[in-house]
CSV table of C-alpha atoms and ligand atoms in Angstrom, one decimal:
chain,number,residue,atom,x,y,z
A,253,UNK,CA,155.9,-85.7,-14.8
A,254,UNK,CA,152.8,-86.6,-16.8
A,255,UNK,CA,153.0,-86.9,-20.6
A,256,UNK,CA,150.9,-84.3,-22.6
A,257,UNK,CA,148.4,-87.0,-23.6
A,258,UNK,CA,148.0,-88.1,-19.9
A,259,UNK,CA,147.5,-84.5,-18.9
A,260,UNK,CA,144.9,-83.9,-21.6
A,261,UNK,CA,143.1,-87.0,-20.3
A,262,UNK,CA,143.2,-85.7,-16.8
A,263,UNK,CA,141.8,-82.4,-18.0
A,264,UNK,CA,138.7,-84.1,-19.4
A,265,UNK,CA,138.0,-85.8,-16.1
A,266,UNK,CA,138.6,-82.5,-14.3
A,267,UNK,CA,136.0,-80.9,-16.6
A,268,UNK,CA,133.5,-83.6,-15.9
A,269,UNK,CA,134.0,-82.9,-12.1
A,270,UNK,CA,133.4,-79.2,-12.7
A,271,UNK,CA,130.2,-79.7,-14.7
A,272,UNK,CA,129.0,-82.4,-12.3
A,273,UNK,CA,129.2,-79.9,-9.4
A,274,UNK,CA,127.7,-77.1,-11.4
A,275,UNK,CA,124.6,-79.1,-12.5
A,276,UNK,CA,124.1,-81.2,-9.3
A,277,UNK,CA,120.5,-81.8,-8.5
A,278,UNK,CA,118.4,-83.3,-5.7
A,279,UNK,CA,115.5,-85.7,-6.3
A,280,UNK,CA,112.9,-83.9,-4.1
A,281,UNK,CA,114.0,-80.3,-4.5
A,282,UNK,CA,114.7,-80.3,-8.3
A,283,UNK,CA,112.9,-83.2,-9.9
A,284,UNK,CA,109.8,-84.3,-8.0
A,285,UNK,CA,109.1,-80.8,-6.4
A,286,UNK,CA,106.0,-82.1,-4.4
A,287,UNK,CA,104.3,-83.3,-7.6
A,288,UNK,CA,102.6,-86.6,-8.4
A,289,UNK,CA,102.2,-88.2,-11.8
A,290,UNK,CA,99.4,-86.9,-13.9
A,291,UNK,CA,97.7,-90.1,-15.3
A,292,UNK,CA,95.9,-88.1,-17.9
A,293,UNK,CA,99.3,-87.7,-19.6
A,294,UNK,CA,101.6,-90.2,-21.4
A,295,UNK,CA,104.9,-91.0,-19.5
A,296,UNK,CA,107.0,-91.5,-22.7
A,297,UNK,CA,106.9,-89.6,-25.9
A,298,UNK,CA,105.7,-91.6,-28.9
A,299,UNK,CA,109.1,-91.6,-30.5
A,300,UNK,CA,110.3,-93.8,-27.5
A,301,UNK,CA,107.2,-95.8,-26.8
A,302,UNK,CA,106.3,-96.4,-30.5
A,303,UNK,CA,102.6,-96.6,-29.4
A,304,UNK,CA,101.6,-94.4,-32.3
A,305,UNK,CA,102.4,-97.4,-34.6
A,306,UNK,CA,99.5,-99.3,-33.1
A,307,UNK,CA,96.8,-97.6,-35.0
A,308,UNK,CA,94.0,-99.7,-33.7
A,309,UNK,CA,94.5,-98.4,-30.1
A,310,UNK,CA,92.4,-95.5,-29.0
A,311,UNK,CA,94.2,-92.4,-27.5
A,312,UNK,CA,93.3,-93.6,-24.0
A,313,UNK,CA,94.9,-97.1,-24.7
A,314,UNK,CA,98.0,-95.5,-26.1
A,315,UNK,CA,98.3,-93.4,-23.1
A,316,UNK,CA,97.9,-96.4,-20.7
A,317,UNK,CA,100.5,-98.4,-22.8
A,318,UNK,CA,103.0,-95.5,-22.5
A,319,UNK,CA,102.5,-95.4,-18.8
A,320,UNK,CA,103.1,-99.2,-18.5
A,321,UNK,CA,106.3,-98.7,-20.6
A,322,UNK,CA,107.3,-95.7,-18.4
A,323,UNK,CA,107.0,-97.7,-15.3
A,324,UNK,CA,109.3,-100.4,-16.9
A,325,UNK,CA,111.6,-97.6,-18.1
A,326,UNK,CA,112.2,-96.5,-14.5
A,327,UNK,CA,112.8,-100.2,-13.4
A,328,UNK,CA,115.1,-100.9,-16.2
A,329,UNK,CA,117.3,-97.9,-15.3
A,330,UNK,CA,117.2,-98.9,-11.6
A,331,UNK,CA,118.5,-102.3,-12.9
A,332,UNK,CA,121.2,-101.2,-15.3
A,333,UNK,CA,122.5,-98.6,-12.8
A,334,UNK,CA,123.2,-101.3,-10.2
A,335,UNK,CA,125.9,-102.9,-12.4
A,336,UNK,CA,127.2,-99.6,-13.8
A,337,UNK,CA,127.8,-98.2,-10.4
A,338,UNK,CA,129.5,-101.4,-9.2
A,339,UNK,CA,131.7,-101.5,-12.3
A,340,UNK,CA,132.7,-97.8,-11.9
A,341,UNK,CA,133.6,-98.4,-8.2
A,342,UNK,CA,135.8,-101.3,-9.3
A,343,UNK,CA,137.5,-99.2,-12.0
A,344,UNK,CA,138.3,-96.6,-9.4
A,345,UNK,CA,140.8,-99.0,-7.8
A,346,UNK,CA,143.5,-98.1,-10.3
A,347,UNK,CA,143.4,-94.5,-9.2
A,348,UNK,CA,143.3,-94.9,-5.4
A,349,UNK,CA,147.0,-94.1,-5.1
A,350,UNK,CA,147.4,-92.4,-8.4
A,351,UNK,CA,145.5,-89.7,-10.3
A,352,UNK,CA,143.1,-88.2,-7.7
A,353,UNK,CA,141.3,-86.2,-10.3
A,354,UNK,CA,140.3,-89.2,-12.2
A,355,UNK,CA,139.4,-90.9,-8.9
A,356,UNK,CA,137.1,-88.0,-7.9
A,357,UNK,CA,135.4,-88.0,-11.3
A,358,UNK,CA,134.6,-91.7,-11.1
A,359,UNK,CA,133.5,-91.5,-7.4
A,360,UNK,CA,131.1,-88.6,-8.3
A,361,UNK,CA,129.8,-90.8,-11.3
A,362,UNK,CA,129.1,-93.8,-8.9
A,363,UNK,CA,127.5,-91.5,-6.3
A,364,UNK,CA,125.2,-90.0,-9.1
A,365,UNK,CA,124.2,-93.6,-10.1
A,366,UNK,CA,123.2,-94.3,-6.5
A,367,UNK,CA,121.0,-91.2,-6.6
A,368,UNK,CA,119.6,-92.2,-10.0
A,369,UNK,CA,118.6,-95.7,-8.7
A,370,UNK,CA,116.9,-94.0,-5.7
A,371,UNK,CA,115.0,-91.7,-8.2
A,372,UNK,CA,113.9,-94.6,-10.3
A,373,UNK,CA,112.8,-96.5,-7.2
A,374,UNK,CA,110.6,-93.5,-6.2
A,375,UNK,CA,109.0,-93.5,-9.7
A,376,UNK,CA,108.2,-97.2,-9.3
A,377,UNK,CA,106.6,-96.5,-5.9
A,378,UNK,CA,104.7,-93.5,-7.2
A,379,UNK,CA,103.3,-95.3,-10.3
A,380,UNK,CA,102.5,-98.4,-8.4
A,381,UNK,CA,100.3,-96.6,-6.0
A,382,UNK,CA,98.1,-95.4,-8.9
A,383,UNK,CA,98.2,-98.3,-11.5
A,384,UNK,CA,96.1,-101.5,-11.4
A,385,UNK,CA,97.7,-104.3,-9.5
A,386,UNK,CA,99.4,-107.1,-11.2
A,387,UNK,CA,102.4,-105.3,-12.8
A,388,UNK,CA,105.7,-107.3,-12.5
A,389,UNK,CA,109.1,-106.2,-13.3
A,390,UNK,CA,110.7,-109.6,-13.7
A,391,UNK,CA,114.5,-109.2,-13.9
A,392,UNK,CA,116.3,-109.0,-10.5
A,393,UNK,CA,119.0,-106.2,-10.5
A,394,UNK,CA,121.5,-108.2,-8.5
A,395,UNK,CA,121.1,-111.3,-10.6
A,396,UNK,CA,121.6,-109.3,-13.8
A,397,UNK,CA,124.6,-107.5,-12.2
A,398,UNK,CA,126.2,-110.9,-11.3
A,399,UNK,CA,125.9,-112.0,-14.9
A,400,UNK,CA,127.1,-108.7,-16.4
A,401,UNK,CA,130.0,-108.2,-14.0
A,402,UNK,CA,131.2,-111.8,-14.9
A,403,UNK,CA,132.1,-110.4,-18.3
A,404,UNK,CA,135.4,-108.6,-19.2
A,405,UNK,CA,135.7,-104.9,-18.2
A,406,UNK,CA,136.0,-104.0,-21.9
A,407,UNK,CA,132.6,-105.5,-22.7
A,408,UNK,CA,130.9,-104.0,-19.5
A,409,UNK,CA,132.3,-100.6,-20.4
A,410,UNK,CA,131.1,-101.0,-24.1
A,411,UNK,CA,127.6,-101.9,-22.8
A,412,UNK,CA,127.7,-99.0,-20.3
A,413,UNK,CA,128.8,-96.4,-22.8
A,414,UNK,CA,126.0,-97.5,-25.1
A,415,UNK,CA,123.5,-97.1,-22.3
A,416,UNK,CA,124.6,-93.7,-21.3
A,417,UNK,CA,124.6,-92.5,-24.9
A,418,UNK,CA,121.0,-93.7,-25.4
A,419,UNK,CA,120.0,-91.9,-22.3
A,420,UNK,CA,121.0,-88.8,-24.1
A,421,UNK,CA,119.1,-89.8,-27.3
A,422,UNK,CA,116.0,-90.4,-25.2
A,423,UNK,CA,116.3,-86.9,-23.7
A,424,UNK,CA,116.5,-85.3,-27.1
A,425,UNK,CA,113.3,-87.3,-28.0
A,426,UNK,CA,111.6,-86.1,-24.8
A,427,UNK,CA,112.1,-82.4,-25.4
A,428,UNK,CA,109.5,-82.2,-28.2
A,429,UNK,CA,106.7,-80.0,-27.1
A,430,UNK,CA,104.1,-82.8,-27.0
A,431,UNK,CA,101.7,-81.5,-24.3
A,432,UNK,CA,100.3,-85.0,-24.0
A,433,UNK,CA,103.5,-86.1,-22.1
A,434,UNK,CA,103.8,-85.8,-18.3
A,435,UNK,CA,105.8,-82.8,-17.2
A,436,UNK,CA,107.2,-84.7,-14.3
A,437,UNK,CA,108.4,-87.5,-16.6
A,438,UNK,CA,110.0,-84.9,-18.9
A,439,UNK,CA,111.8,-83.5,-15.9
A,440,UNK,CA,113.1,-87.0,-15.1
A,441,UNK,CA,114.6,-87.2,-18.7
A,442,UNK,CA,116.1,-83.7,-18.3
A,443,UNK,CA,117.8,-84.2,-15.0
A,444,UNK,CA,119.0,-87.8,-15.8
A,445,UNK,CA,120.5,-86.6,-19.1
A,446,UNK,CA,122.3,-83.7,-17.4
A,447,UNK,CA,124.4,-86.1,-15.3
A,448,UNK,CA,124.6,-88.9,-17.9
A,449,UNK,CA,126.3,-86.5,-20.3
A,450,UNK,CA,129.4,-86.6,-18.0
A,451,UNK,CA,129.0,-90.3,-17.5
A,452,UNK,CA,129.1,-90.9,-21.3
A,453,UNK,CA,132.4,-88.9,-21.5
A,454,UNK,CA,133.9,-90.9,-18.6
A,455,UNK,CA,132.8,-94.3,-20.1
A,456,UNK,CA,134.5,-93.5,-23.3
A,457,UNK,CA,137.8,-92.5,-21.7
A,458,UNK,CA,137.8,-95.6,-19.5
A,459,UNK,CA,136.7,-97.9,-22.3
A,460,UNK,CA,139.6,-96.5,-24.5
A,461,UNK,CA,142.0,-96.9,-21.6
A,462,UNK,CA,140.9,-100.5,-21.0
A,463,UNK,CA,141.1,-101.2,-24.7
A,464,UNK,CA,144.8,-99.9,-24.9
A,465,UNK,CA,145.7,-102.5,-22.3
A,466,UNK,CA,144.3,-105.5,-24.2
A,467,UNK,CA,146.1,-107.9,-26.6
A,468,UNK,CA,144.4,-108.7,-29.9
A,469,UNK,CA,143.3,-112.1,-28.4
A,470,UNK,CA,141.9,-110.4,-25.3
A,471,UNK,CA,140.0,-108.0,-27.5
A,472,UNK,CA,138.6,-110.9,-29.6
A,473,UNK,CA,137.3,-112.5,-26.4
A,474,UNK,CA,135.9,-109.2,-25.2
A,475,UNK,CA,134.0,-108.8,-28.4
A,476,UNK,CA,132.4,-112.2,-27.8
A,477,UNK,CA,131.5,-111.0,-24.3
A,478,UNK,CA,129.8,-107.9,-25.7
A,479,UNK,CA,127.8,-110.1,-28.1
A,480,UNK,CA,126.8,-112.3,-25.2
A,481,UNK,CA,125.7,-109.3,-23.2
A,482,UNK,CA,123.6,-107.8,-26.0
A,483,UNK,CA,121.9,-111.3,-26.4
A,484,UNK,CA,121.2,-111.3,-22.6
A,485,UNK,CA,119.7,-107.9,-22.8
A,486,UNK,CA,117.5,-108.9,-25.7
A,487,UNK,CA,116.3,-112.0,-23.8
A,488,UNK,CA,115.4,-109.8,-20.8
A,489,UNK,CA,113.5,-107.5,-23.1
A,490,UNK,CA,111.6,-110.3,-24.6
A,491,UNK,CA,110.6,-111.5,-21.2
A,492,UNK,CA,109.5,-108.0,-19.9
A,493,UNK,CA,107.8,-107.0,-23.1
A,494,UNK,CA,105.6,-110.2,-22.9
A,495,UNK,CA,104.9,-109.5,-19.2
A,496,UNK,CA,104.0,-105.8,-19.9
A,497,UNK,CA,101.8,-106.8,-22.9
A,498,UNK,CA,99.9,-109.3,-20.7
A,499,UNK,CA,99.4,-106.6,-18.0
A,500,UNK,CA,98.1,-104.1,-20.7
A,501,UNK,CA,95.7,-106.8,-22.1
A,502,UNK,CA,94.4,-107.7,-18.5
A,503,UNK,CA,93.8,-104.0,-17.8
A,504,UNK,CA,93.1,-102.5,-21.2
A,505,UNK,CA,89.3,-102.5,-20.6
A,506,UNK,CA,88.3,-104.3,-23.8
A,507,UNK,CA,89.1,-107.5,-25.7
A,508,UNK,CA,91.6,-107.5,-28.6
A,509,UNK,CA,91.4,-110.1,-31.4
A,510,UNK,CA,94.3,-112.4,-32.2
A,511,UNK,CA,95.8,-110.2,-34.9
A,512,UNK,CA,95.7,-107.1,-32.5
A,513,UNK,CA,97.2,-109.1,-29.7
A,514,UNK,CA,100.1,-110.2,-31.9
A,515,UNK,CA,100.6,-106.6,-33.1
A,516,UNK,CA,100.6,-105.5,-29.5
A,517,UNK,CA,103.2,-108.1,-28.5
A,518,UNK,CA,105.4,-107.2,-31.5
A,519,UNK,CA,104.9,-103.5,-30.9
A,520,UNK,CA,106.0,-103.5,-27.2
A,521,UNK,CA,109.0,-105.7,-28.0
A,522,UNK,CA,110.0,-103.3,-30.9
A,523,UNK,CA,109.7,-100.3,-28.5
A,524,UNK,CA,112.0,-102.0,-25.9
A,525,UNK,CA,114.5,-103.0,-28.5
A,526,UNK,CA,114.5,-99.5,-29.7
A,527,UNK,CA,114.9,-98.1,-26.1
A,528,UNK,CA,117.6,-100.4,-24.8
A,529,UNK,CA,119.5,-101.5,-27.8
A,530,UNK,CA,118.9,-99.8,-31.1
A,531,UNK,CA,118.8,-96.2,-30.0
A,532,UNK,CA,122.3,-96.8,-28.5
A,533,UNK,CA,124.1,-98.8,-31.2
A,534,UNK,CA,123.1,-96.5,-33.9
A,535,UNK,CA,124.4,-93.4,-32.0
A,536,UNK,CA,127.1,-91.8,-34.2
A,537,UNK,CA,129.4,-91.4,-31.2
A,538,UNK,CA,129.1,-95.0,-30.3
A,539,UNK,CA,129.7,-96.1,-34.0
A,540,UNK,CA,132.8,-93.8,-34.0
A,541,UNK,CA,134.3,-95.4,-30.9
A,542,UNK,CA,133.6,-98.9,-32.2
A,543,UNK,CA,135.2,-97.8,-35.5
A,544,UNK,CA,138.3,-96.8,-33.7
A,545,UNK,CA,138.6,-99.9,-31.6
A,546,UNK,CA,137.4,-102.8,-33.7
A,547,UNK,CA,138.8,-104.5,-36.8
A,548,UNK,CA,136.5,-105.0,-39.8
A,549,UNK,CA,136.0,-108.6,-38.9
A,550,UNK,CA,135.0,-107.8,-35.2
A,551,UNK,CA,132.6,-105.0,-36.4
A,552,UNK,CA,131.0,-107.5,-38.8
A,553,UNK,CA,130.6,-110.1,-35.9
A,554,UNK,CA,128.8,-107.6,-33.8
A,555,UNK,CA,126.8,-106.4,-36.9
A,556,UNK,CA,125.6,-110.0,-37.5
A,557,UNK,CA,124.7,-110.5,-33.8
A,558,UNK,CA,122.6,-107.3,-34.0
A,559,UNK,CA,121.0,-108.0,-37.4
A,560,UNK,CA,117.9,-109.9,-36.1
A,561,UNK,CA,117.3,-107.0,-33.6
A,562,UNK,CA,117.9,-103.9,-35.8
A,563,UNK,CA,116.3,-105.5,-38.9
A,564,UNK,CA,112.9,-103.7,-38.3
A,565,UNK,CA,114.6,-100.3,-37.9
A,566,UNK,CA,115.5,-98.9,-41.3
A,567,UNK,CA,117.7,-96.1,-39.9
A,568,UNK,CA,119.7,-98.5,-37.7
A,569,UNK,CA,120.2,-100.9,-40.5
A,570,UNK,CA,121.6,-98.0,-42.6
A,571,UNK,CA,123.9,-96.9,-39.9
A,572,UNK,CA,125.8,-100.1,-39.4
A,573,UNK,CA,127.4,-100.5,-42.8
A,574,UNK,CA,128.4,-96.8,-42.5
A,575,UNK,CA,130.9,-97.6,-39.8
A,576,UNK,CA,132.6,-100.2,-41.9
A,577,UNK,CA,134.8,-97.8,-44.0
A,578,UNK,CA,136.2,-96.1,-40.8
A,579,UNK,CA,136.9,-99.6,-39.3
A,580,UNK,CA,138.4,-100.8,-42.5
A,581,UNK,CA,140.8,-97.8,-42.7
A,582,UNK,CA,142.0,-98.6,-39.2
A,583,UNK,CA,142.6,-102.3,-40.1
A,584,UNK,CA,144.4,-101.5,-43.3
A,585,UNK,CA,146.7,-98.9,-41.5
A,586,UNK,CA,147.5,-101.3,-38.7
A,587,UNK,CA,150.6,-103.0,-40.1
A,588,UNK,CA,152.4,-99.6,-40.7
A,589,UNK,CA,151.4,-98.5,-37.3
A,590,UNK,CA,153.0,-101.5,-35.6
B,1489,FE2,FE1,122.0,-92.8,-14.4
B,1490,FE2,FE1,125.2,-92.9,-15.7
């Protein structure tokens, strides 16, 4: 017989299955619906692309830069969902001959990630057909997956949970009523968010389960892995931001002086750091989980690694110290709990 805690855990997986079935969507029938991208519209809202911070760009230039970023957004998700799907399939192994509800929830999760990869490949093809030649998405999904999956499961689940939570933050940013943003791209955010909501719940459950199996020494090493992964993501963002800025400069239709070029390079990197790191690590749910799992020293180590990245975002800087009291309470209570 299952313990009450195990049963409660199982119910949460069952709820994810139920919602996943209810909100299921198809790429052509529900998202694309015979449409093409309207290139008179932005692809990403300003809150995500940060193009509104580049005041020297004309409205047309901001729109084009948003479209370049939107194309990279699709490619980035196609990339991360490769390793997320593979890790989830690996995690299912523990349930093959055990809890079939948990197995089904994670199999559905993996299946949805395959569909999302296909959706993002479609977006790449649709945008490539209309945009000037010369765009390059540099990271290779399988190479990145090999590096990520070489790290501990705890760290990969920590990175994955962060990604699936920022997907939800991006959806919330996309639902503003800015008529200058592509309706088709808004639908991509909407449909992706619907399935990612369940994924974020399952990530957290699996991450906490994995955490409960680790010794303090293993968790220490897993925190190092997570720091390595964040550094690897940031390196990849620097590479792609440079490539996308070069593409924008080649196709922007006018020259930019040295100061403007430097602002553009910094602005695109800032946007990518916001999209793929900061909007996740400042999420209150994410901070709450880290607060539960980490000691004060481990949280401080991650905080120091993030400092150079979050430095330019005031809100994110403010949210990191806010987790410390929760972490400190856990650390202080630990001897009594043991
Ligand atoms: Fe996804
Ligand atoms: Fe997902």
